[in-house]
Structure formats: structure tokens, C-alpha cells
Coordinates of C-alpha atoms and ligand atoms in Angstrom, one line a residue:
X1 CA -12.3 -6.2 26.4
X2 CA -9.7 -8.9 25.7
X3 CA -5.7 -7.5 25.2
X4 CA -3.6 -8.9 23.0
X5 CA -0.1 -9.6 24.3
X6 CA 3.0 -7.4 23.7
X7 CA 5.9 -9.6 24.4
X8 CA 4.0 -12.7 22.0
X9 CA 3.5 -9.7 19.4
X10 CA 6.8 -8.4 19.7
X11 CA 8.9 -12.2 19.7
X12 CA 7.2 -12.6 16.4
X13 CA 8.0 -9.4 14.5
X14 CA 11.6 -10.0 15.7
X15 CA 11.8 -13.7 14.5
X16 CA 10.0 -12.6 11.1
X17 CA 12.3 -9.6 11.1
X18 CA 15.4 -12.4 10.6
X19 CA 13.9 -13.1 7.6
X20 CA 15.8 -11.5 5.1
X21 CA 17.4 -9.3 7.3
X22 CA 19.8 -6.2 6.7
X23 CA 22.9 -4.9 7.9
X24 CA 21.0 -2.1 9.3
X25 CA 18.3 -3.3 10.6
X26 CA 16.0 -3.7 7.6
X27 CA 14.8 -6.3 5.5
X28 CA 15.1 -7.9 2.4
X29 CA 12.5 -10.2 1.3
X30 CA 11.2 -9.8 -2.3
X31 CA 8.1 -11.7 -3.2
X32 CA 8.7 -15.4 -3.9
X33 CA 12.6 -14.7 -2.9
X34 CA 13.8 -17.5 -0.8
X35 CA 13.5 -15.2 2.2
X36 CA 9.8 -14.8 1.4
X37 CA 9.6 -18.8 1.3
X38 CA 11.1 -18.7 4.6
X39 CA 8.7 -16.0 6.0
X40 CA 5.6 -17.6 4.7
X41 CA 6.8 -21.8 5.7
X42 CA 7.5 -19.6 9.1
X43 CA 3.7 -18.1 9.0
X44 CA 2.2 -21.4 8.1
X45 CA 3.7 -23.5 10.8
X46 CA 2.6 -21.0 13.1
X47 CA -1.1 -21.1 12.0
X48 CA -1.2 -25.0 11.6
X49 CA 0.0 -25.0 15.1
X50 CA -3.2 -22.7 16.0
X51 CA -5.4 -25.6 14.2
X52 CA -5.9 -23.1 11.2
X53 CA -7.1 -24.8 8.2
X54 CA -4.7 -23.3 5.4
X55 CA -5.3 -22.8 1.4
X56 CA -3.2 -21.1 -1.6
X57 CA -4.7 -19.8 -4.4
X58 CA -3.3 -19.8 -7.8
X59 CA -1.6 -16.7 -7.3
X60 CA 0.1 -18.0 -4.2
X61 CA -2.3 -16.0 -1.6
X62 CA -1.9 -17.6 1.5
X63 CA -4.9 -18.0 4.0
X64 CA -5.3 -19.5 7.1
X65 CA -8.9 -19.6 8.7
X66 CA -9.8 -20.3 12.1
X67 CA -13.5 -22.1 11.9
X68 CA -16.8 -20.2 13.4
X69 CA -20.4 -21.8 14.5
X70 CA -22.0 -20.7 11.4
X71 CA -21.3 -20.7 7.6
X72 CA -21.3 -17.1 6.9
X73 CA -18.6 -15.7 4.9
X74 CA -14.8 -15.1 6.9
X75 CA -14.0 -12.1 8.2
X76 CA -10.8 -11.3 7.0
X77 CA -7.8 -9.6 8.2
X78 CA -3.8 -9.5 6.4
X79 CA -2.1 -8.2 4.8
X80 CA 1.6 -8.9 3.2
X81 CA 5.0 -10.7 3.8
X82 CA 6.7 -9.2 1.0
X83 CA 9.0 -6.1 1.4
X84 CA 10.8 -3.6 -1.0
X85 CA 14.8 -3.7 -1.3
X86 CA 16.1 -3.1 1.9
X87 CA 12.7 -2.0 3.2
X88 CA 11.7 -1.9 6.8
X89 CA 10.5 -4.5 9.2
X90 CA 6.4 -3.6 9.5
X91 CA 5.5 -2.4 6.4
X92 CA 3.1 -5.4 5.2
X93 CA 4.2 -8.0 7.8
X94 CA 2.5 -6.2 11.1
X95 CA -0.9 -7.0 9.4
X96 CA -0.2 -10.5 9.0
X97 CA 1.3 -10.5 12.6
X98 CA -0.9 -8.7 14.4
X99 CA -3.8 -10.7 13.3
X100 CA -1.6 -13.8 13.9
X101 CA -1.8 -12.5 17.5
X102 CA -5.9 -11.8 17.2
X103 CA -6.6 -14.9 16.7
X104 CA -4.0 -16.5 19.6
X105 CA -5.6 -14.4 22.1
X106 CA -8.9 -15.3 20.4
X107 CA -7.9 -19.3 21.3
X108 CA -6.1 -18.5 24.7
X109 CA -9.7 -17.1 25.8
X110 CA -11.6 -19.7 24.9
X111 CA -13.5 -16.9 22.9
X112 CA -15.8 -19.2 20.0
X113 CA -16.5 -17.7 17.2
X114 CA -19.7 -16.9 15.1
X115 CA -17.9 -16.4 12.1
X116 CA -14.8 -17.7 10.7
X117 CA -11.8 -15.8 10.7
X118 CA -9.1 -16.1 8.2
X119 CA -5.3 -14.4 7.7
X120 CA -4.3 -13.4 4.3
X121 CA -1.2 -12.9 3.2
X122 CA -0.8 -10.9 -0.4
X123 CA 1.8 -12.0 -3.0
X124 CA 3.9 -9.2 -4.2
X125 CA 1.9 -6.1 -2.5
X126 CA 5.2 -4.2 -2.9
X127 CA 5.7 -5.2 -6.7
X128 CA 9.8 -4.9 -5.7
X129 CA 10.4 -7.8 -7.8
X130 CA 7.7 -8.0 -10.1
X131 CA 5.5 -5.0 -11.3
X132 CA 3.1 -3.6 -10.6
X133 CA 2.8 -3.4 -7.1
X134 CA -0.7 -5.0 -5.4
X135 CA -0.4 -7.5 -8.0
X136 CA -2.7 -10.8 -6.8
X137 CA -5.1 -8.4 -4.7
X138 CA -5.4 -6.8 -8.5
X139 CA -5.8 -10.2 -10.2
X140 CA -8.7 -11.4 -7.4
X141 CA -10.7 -8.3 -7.7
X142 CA -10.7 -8.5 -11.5
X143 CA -8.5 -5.0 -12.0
X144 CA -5.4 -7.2 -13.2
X145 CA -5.1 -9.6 -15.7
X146 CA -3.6 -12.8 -14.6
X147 CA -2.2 -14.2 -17.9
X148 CA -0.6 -10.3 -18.0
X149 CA 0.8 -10.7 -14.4
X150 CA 2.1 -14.4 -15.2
X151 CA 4.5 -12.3 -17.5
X152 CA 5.7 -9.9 -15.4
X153 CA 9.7 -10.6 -15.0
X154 CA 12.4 -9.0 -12.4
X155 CA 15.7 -8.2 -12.9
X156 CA 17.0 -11.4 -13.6
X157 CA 14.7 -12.3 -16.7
X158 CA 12.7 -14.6 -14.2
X159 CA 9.0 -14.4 -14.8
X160 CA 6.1 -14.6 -12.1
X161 CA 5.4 -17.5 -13.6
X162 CA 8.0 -19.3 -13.2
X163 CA 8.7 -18.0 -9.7
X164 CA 5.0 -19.2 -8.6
X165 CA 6.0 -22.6 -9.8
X166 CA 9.4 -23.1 -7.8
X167 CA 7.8 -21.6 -4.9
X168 CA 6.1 -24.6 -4.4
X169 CA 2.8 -21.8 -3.5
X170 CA 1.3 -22.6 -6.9
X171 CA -2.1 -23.0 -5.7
X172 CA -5.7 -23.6 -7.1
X173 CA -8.3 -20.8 -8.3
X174 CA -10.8 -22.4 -6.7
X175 CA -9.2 -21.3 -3.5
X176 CA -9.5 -17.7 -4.3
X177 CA -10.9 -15.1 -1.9
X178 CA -14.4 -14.9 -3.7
X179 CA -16.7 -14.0 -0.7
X180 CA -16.1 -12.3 2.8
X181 CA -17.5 -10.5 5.6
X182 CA -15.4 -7.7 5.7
X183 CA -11.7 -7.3 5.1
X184 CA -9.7 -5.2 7.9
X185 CA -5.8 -4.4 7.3
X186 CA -3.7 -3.1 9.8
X187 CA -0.5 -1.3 8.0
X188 CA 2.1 0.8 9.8
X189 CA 1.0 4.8 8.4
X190 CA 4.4 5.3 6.3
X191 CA 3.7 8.8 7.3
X192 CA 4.4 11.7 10.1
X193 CA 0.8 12.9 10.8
X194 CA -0.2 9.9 13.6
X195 CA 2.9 10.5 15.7
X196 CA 3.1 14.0 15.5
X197 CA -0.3 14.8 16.6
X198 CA 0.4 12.1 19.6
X199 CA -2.7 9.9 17.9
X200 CA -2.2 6.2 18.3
X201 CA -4.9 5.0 16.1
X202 CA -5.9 5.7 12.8
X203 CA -9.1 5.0 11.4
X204 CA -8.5 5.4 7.5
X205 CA -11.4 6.0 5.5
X206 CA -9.9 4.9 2.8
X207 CA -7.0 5.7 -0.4
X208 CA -6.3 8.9 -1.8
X209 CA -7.2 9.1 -5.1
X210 CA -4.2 10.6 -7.5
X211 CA -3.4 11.5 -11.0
X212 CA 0.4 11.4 -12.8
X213 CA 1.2 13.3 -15.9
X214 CA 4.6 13.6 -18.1
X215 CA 5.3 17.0 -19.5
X216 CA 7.8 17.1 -22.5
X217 CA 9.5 20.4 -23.0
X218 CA 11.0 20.3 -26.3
X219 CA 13.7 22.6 -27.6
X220 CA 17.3 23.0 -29.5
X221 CA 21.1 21.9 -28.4
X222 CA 23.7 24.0 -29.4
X223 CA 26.7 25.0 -27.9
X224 CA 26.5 26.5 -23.9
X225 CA 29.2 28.9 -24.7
X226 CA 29.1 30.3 -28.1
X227 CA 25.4 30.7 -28.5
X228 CA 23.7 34.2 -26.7
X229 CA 21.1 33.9 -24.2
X230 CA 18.7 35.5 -26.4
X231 CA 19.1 33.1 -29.5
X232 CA 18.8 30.2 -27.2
X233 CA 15.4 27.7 -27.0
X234 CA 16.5 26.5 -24.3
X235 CA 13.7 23.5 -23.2
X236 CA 15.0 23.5 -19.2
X237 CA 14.2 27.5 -18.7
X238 CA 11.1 26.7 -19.7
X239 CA 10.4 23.5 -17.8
X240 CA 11.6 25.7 -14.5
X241 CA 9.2 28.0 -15.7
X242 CA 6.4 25.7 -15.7
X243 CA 7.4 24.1 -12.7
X244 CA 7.2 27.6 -10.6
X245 CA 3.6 28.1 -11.8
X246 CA 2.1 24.6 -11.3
X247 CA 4.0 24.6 -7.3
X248 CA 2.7 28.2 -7.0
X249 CA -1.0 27.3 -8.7
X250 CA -1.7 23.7 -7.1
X251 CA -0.2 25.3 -3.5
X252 CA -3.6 27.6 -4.0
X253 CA -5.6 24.5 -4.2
X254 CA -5.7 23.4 -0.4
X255 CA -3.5 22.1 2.4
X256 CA -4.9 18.3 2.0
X257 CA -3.8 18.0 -1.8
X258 CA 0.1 16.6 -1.7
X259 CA 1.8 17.1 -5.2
X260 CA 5.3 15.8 -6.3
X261 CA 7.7 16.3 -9.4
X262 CA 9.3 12.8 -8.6
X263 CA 11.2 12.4 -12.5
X264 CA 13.1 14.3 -14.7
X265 CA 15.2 13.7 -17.4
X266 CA 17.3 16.2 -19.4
X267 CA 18.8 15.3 -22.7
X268 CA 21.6 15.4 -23.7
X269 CA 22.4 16.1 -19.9
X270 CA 26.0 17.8 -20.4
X271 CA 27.1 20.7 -18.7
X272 CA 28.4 22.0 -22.0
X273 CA 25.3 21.9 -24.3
X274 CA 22.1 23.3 -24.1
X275 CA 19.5 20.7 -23.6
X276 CA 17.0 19.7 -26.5
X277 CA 14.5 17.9 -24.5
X278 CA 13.2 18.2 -20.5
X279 CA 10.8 15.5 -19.3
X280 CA 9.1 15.4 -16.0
X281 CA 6.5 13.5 -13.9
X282 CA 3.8 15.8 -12.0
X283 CA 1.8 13.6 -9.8
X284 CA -1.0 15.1 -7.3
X285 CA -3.4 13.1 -4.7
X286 CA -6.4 14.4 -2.9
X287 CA -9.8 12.7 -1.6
X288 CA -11.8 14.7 -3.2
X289 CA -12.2 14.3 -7.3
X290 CA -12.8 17.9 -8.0
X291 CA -9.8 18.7 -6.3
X292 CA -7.8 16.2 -8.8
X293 CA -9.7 17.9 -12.0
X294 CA -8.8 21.3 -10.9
X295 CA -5.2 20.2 -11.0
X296 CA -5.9 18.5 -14.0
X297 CA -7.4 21.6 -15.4
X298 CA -3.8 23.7 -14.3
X299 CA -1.5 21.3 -15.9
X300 CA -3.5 21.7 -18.9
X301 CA -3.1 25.6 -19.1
X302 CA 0.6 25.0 -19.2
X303 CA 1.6 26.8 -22.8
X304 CA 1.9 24.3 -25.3
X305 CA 4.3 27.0 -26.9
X306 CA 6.5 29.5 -25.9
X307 CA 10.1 30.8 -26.1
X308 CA 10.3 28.5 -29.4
X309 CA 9.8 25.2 -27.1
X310 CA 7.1 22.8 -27.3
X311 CA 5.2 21.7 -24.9
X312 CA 3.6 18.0 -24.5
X313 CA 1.5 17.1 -21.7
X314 CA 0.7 13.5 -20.9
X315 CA -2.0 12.0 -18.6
X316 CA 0.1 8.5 -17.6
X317 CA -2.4 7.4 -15.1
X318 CA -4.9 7.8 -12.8
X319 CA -6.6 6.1 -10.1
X320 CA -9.8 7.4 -8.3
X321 CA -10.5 7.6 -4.5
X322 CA -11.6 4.2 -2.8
X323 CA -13.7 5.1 0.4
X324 CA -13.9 2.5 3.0
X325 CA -16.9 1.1 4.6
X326 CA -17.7 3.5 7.4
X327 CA -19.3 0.9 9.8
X328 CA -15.7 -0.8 10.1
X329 CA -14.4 2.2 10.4
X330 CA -17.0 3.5 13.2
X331 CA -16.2 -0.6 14.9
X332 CA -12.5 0.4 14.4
X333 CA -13.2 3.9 16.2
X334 CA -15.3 2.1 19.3
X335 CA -12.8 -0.3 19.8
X336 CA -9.6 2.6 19.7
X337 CA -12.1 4.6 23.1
X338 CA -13.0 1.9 24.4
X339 CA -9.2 0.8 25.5
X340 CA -8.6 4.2 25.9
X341 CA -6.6 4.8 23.0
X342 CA -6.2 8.1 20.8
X343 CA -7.9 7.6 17.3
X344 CA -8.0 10.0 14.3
X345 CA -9.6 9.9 10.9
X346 CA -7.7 9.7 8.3
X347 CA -7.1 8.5 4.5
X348 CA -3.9 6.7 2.8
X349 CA -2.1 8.8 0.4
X350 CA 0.0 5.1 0.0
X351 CA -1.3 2.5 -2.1
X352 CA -2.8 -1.1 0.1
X353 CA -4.3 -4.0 -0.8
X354 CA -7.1 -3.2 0.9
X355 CA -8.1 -0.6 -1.9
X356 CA -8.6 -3.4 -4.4
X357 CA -10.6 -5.6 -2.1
X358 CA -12.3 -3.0 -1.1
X359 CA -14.5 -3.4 -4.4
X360 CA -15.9 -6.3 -3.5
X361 CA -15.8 -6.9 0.4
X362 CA -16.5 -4.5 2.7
X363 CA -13.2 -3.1 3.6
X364 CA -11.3 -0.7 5.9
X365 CA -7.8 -0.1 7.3
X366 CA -6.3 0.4 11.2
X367 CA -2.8 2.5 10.7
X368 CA -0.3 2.4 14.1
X369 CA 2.0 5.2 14.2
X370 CA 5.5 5.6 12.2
X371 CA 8.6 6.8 13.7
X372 CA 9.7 9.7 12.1
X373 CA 7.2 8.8 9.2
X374 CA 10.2 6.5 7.6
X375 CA 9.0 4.1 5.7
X376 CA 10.0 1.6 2.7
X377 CA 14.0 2.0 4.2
X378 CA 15.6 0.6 7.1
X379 CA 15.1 3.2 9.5
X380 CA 11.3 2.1 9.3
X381 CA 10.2 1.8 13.0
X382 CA 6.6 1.4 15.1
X383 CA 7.5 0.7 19.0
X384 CA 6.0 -2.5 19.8
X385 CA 3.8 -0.6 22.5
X386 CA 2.1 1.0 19.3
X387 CA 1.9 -2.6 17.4
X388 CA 0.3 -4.1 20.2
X389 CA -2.2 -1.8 20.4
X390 CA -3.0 -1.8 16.8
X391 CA -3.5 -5.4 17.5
X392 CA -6.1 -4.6 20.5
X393 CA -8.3 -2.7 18.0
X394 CA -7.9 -5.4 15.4
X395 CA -9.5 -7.6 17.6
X396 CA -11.7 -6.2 19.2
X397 CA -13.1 -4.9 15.7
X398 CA -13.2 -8.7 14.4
X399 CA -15.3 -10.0 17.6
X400 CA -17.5 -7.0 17.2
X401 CA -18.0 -7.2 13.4
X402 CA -18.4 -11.1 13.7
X403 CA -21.3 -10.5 16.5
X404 CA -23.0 -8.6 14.6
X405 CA -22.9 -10.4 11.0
X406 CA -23.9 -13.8 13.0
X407 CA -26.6 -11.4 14.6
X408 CA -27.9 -10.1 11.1
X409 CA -27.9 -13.5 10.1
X410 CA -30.3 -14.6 12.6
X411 CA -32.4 -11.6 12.2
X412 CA -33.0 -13.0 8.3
Ligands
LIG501 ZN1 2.6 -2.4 2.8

């Protein structure tokens, strides 16, 4: 089994890491920011230097491919460049680096391919800058609309349009992904459950799926000091109230679901008036859909009444479970033993582009332990030992997967 090297691996996430880097040790680098144009003129020097043939799509998707012996469709593995505001330096960028230093150990062996094998890099995963987040790995597998996402602006009133234009990445459609082999991203976990079980692998099986409601508790303002508790409708009880039974009713569910109350506004939001209106988010995600309707079903036997307050309740979206394809995960799993490394099953309660292109290439996803479980802040940390290991089971999966397509194809 061929090893990827550490010190290579490590020089480039500490060169990319000076792209748009923090005081703190993060980074900065907002799709299509100048930082990002650093990052990705960095990314393609390094891949023309490889002999990687590079195209941009029309949504400023970068990919690099490395040629193989037949024609069959890539294998592809990436992920993106982009980070949030003073995010961390692996969240997106060890995907594109690690399979950056696949295919150098793939050329330093002499290894020839079957299959080619191309790096993609996403444009606005994080959707920091321009909502919604997995934006061109949305528009390619037909779940965004482009002219939509061409209007998206940031802060500054600029539109994606206009960004893709003086990014000098405005490529074709014709260079769109259309066709692969399989699609493999390596992502850092963003969570605590790989380091503290001691697992250095994790095989994810694919995206959690989730659901996000608003409930509107309606009542009457009047004055905090003058009016008794008993003549009060007073909408915040109420949402506390409601908030005690859905933690005590979805905690009944199971230990897997993860449920959050991430928003909430109260109006007029003065500590001498008794609000008139309480609105909060609850948002729930489990692998299995049953799970999801039977939370569903609890918000839903909130009162709509009670104590003179109304009560709305508001599905704002949804998305369903994706499930990877289980031979790259089982590939993934056989390359993790056979270096000897730890692996665990697992799904992603975090969004990726590999969901999306997981509807219409065979996908899967490698996650390398978090430090702490930070991520998507400065303090975001993976020890390079970790990332280099990650990048072991990256390739080693590619040369397996690519055997066995160029094998299938002979078979036919
Ligand atoms: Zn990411």
C-alpha cells in the first residue's frame, strides 16, 4: 500500500492556511474574495505543475484531472477552498489538499492509472458570502437554479454574478461535472464523536436528514409592573412552556436524533413591557425519516391556543437523508484496516457537497478527526498525523475504485 507524505501534506495546508489568514490562527477566505483568487491561482499552479489538464465551469468549479489508460468516466475527489468568516484552516480545503497529495504520490510512484482522476474544488460550499450554502454543487445536480444563484448578493450589494465575472473563473457549461465514476470527499468531522472514541477514520454513510420549523407565540403588551400575573397573556410563558415539552418529548425519541432551538426573537424585547410576540426556530436531524415525522408529529401537538396566546407553527424546510454508496464506503473501510488505522461508521449531521452529487455519481465521504469538535471558528484543528492519514485512505480508495471500474469495463 502506497503512503502519502506528511511533511508534503502538511507544507501545503500551512501555505494555503496564509491565504486569508487570521490573527488567531484562522482564516478568512470568502468565495470569489481576493483571498479565494489567491487560494485557487495557488491550487492551479500546483496542479499544472503535476501535468493536470485544468477546466472551469460556468459556475467557477475548478477541476484538475490527471489522465488514465481508458476513457471511462473520472473518479473524482474535492472538495472546497472557500471558508466562513474567520473560519478554520481544514474545513473544505483538506479535501482539495489531501487529494492534491493522492495524486503526487500517485505520480512519484510511477503508479498509471486506469481511470482518470480529477480534483474539484466547489465555489461557495460555505455560502458565507453568498447564500445558500453548497451553491454550484446545487446548481450542477439540478437542485439550484442558476439564473436564481446568479442573483444572490453579500453584504456589499455585490452579486454572484458579478463576482464570477471579476474573478476571471467565469467558465463554460460545457465543462460541467456531467458524468463520473464515483465522487469521494474527505472533510474534517466538525464534531467530537471520532476523537473521543480514539477512531481515526470515518466512514460516513452519508447526511443526516433534518427538518426546521418557526413557532409564533402570539400575545398582548402591556405594562410589566402595573398589570397582575393573572390578567397577563403573556406570549414568552408560553413559548417556555412549549419549549419544556418539545426538549422533554423529542429527548424520548432516541439518543441519535440532535435537536436545537437556534432562534428566538421577542418583541418588543424591553425589560419593562410584556412581550406581544415570541418566535423561535426548532430544528431536528436523524437518519432515519420516521424518526423526523415523529418529531414532526410532536411539534404539531403544540396547543395552537392557550392562556389567550396563539400559537403558529411553521414547517420552513426540510431536507431528507442522502445515503452514500456503500461499496465506497466498504473501499473506504478496507483501505482504513489495511494501514492499520481505526475506522467507524458514521453519518454527517453537517451539510457537504457531496450530498448533492451524491444524486447523480456514486458518492461517499472519509471524515479525519476534529480537535475538540471545533469547527467553522479559529480554534478549528486536525493534527497533520490525522490529515495524512485521511489522505492514505483517499488513495488507496481511488486506486482501488479505479481497478475495479477499468475491471468492470473489461468484463462488458
Ligand atoms: Zn466544508
Amino acid at each position: 500500500m502506497y503512503k502519502c507524505n506528511e511533511a508534503r501534506l502538511k507544507e501545503s495546508i500551512v501555505t494555503f492556511s496564509g491565504f486569508g489568514a487570521t490573527e488567531k490562527g484562522g482564516v478568512t477566505r470568502l468565495s470569489l474574495s481576493p483571498e479565494d483568487l489567491e487560494a485557487r491561482k495557488y491550487f492551479v499552479e500546483c496542479c499544472m505543475e503535476l501535468g493536470m489538464a485544468i477546466r472551469v465551469d460556468d459556475m467557477a468549479n475548478i477541476y484538475a484531472t490527471l489522465p488514465g489508460k481508458s476513457s471511462l468516466p473520472p473518479i473524482v475527489m474535492g472538495s472546497h477552498l472557500d471558508s466562513v468568516l474567520k473560519g478554520g484552516k481544514f474545513d473544505g480545503v483538506l479535501g482539495v489538499l489531501t487529494a492534491l497529495e493522492a495524486v503526487r504520490t500517485i505520480i512519484e510512484n510511477g503508479i498509471e492509472l486506469d481511470v482518470p482522476l480529477t480534483i474539484v474544488n466547489f465555489t461557495n460550499e460555505e455560502g458565507a458570502r453568498f447564500e445558500p450554502s453548497m451553491m454550484s454543487s446545487g446548481v450542477l445536480s439540478g437542485k439550484f437554479d442558476k439564473e436564481k444563484m446568479l442573483k444572490s448578493t453579500d453584504m456589499d450589494n455585490v452579486s454572484f454574478k458579478e463576482a464570477l465575472k471579476n474573478s476571471g473563473y467565469e467558465g463554460s457549461e460545457e465543462n460541467r461535472l456531467e458524468e463520473a465514476s464515483a465522487y469521494i470527499e474527505l472533510h474534517i468531522e466538525q464534531g467530537p464523536v471520532l476523537e473521543a472514541e480514539n477512531i481515526q477514520i470515518g466512514v460516513v454513510e452519508g447526511v443526516l436528514g433534518m427538518v426546521c420549523y418557526e413557532i409564533r407565540v402570539f400575545g398582548e403588551s402591556n405594562h410589566a409592573g402595573t398589570t397582575p400575573m393573572k390578567m397577563r397573556k403573556d406570549p414568552l410563558f408560553l413559548a417556555n412552556h412549549c419549549i419544556t415539552m418539545l426538549i422533554e418529548e423529542l429527548g424520548k425519541i432516541d439518543d441519535e436524533l440532535v435537536f436545537t432551538i437556534g432562534r428566538m426573537n421577542v418583541t418588543p424585547n424591553i425589560h419593562t413591557v410584556i412581550p406581544d410576540k415570541v418566535v423561535f426556530t426548532i430544528e431536528a436531524r436523524h437518519r432515519n425519516p420516521e424518526k423526523i415525522s415523529k418529531v414532526e408529529e410532536i411539534i404539531h401537538s403544540l396547543p395552537s391556543m392557550e392562556g389567550g396566546c396563539k400559537i403558529e407553527k411553521e414547517k420552513l424546510w426540510g431536507r431528507d437523508t442522502v445515503v452514500f454508496d456503500q461499496e465506497i464506503c466498504s473501499q473506504v473501510e478496507l483501505a482504513a484496516n489495511g494501514y492499520g488505522y481505526s475506522s467507524k461508521r458514521l453519518y454527517s449531521g453537517a451539510g457537504h457537497d457531496a450530498q448533492f452529487m451524491a444524486s447523480y455519481i456514486p458518492s461517499a465521504m472519509i471524515f479525519v478527526p476534529s480537535i475538540n469538535g471545533k469547527s467553522h471558528c479559529e480554534e478549528e484543528e486536525t493534527t497533520f498525523e490525522d490529515c495524512v492519514k485521511g489522505a492514505d485512505v483517499l488513495l488507496e480508495t481511488v486506486l482501488n475504485l479505479q481497478t475495479k471500474a477499468a475491471l468492470k469495463e473489461t468484463l462488458i
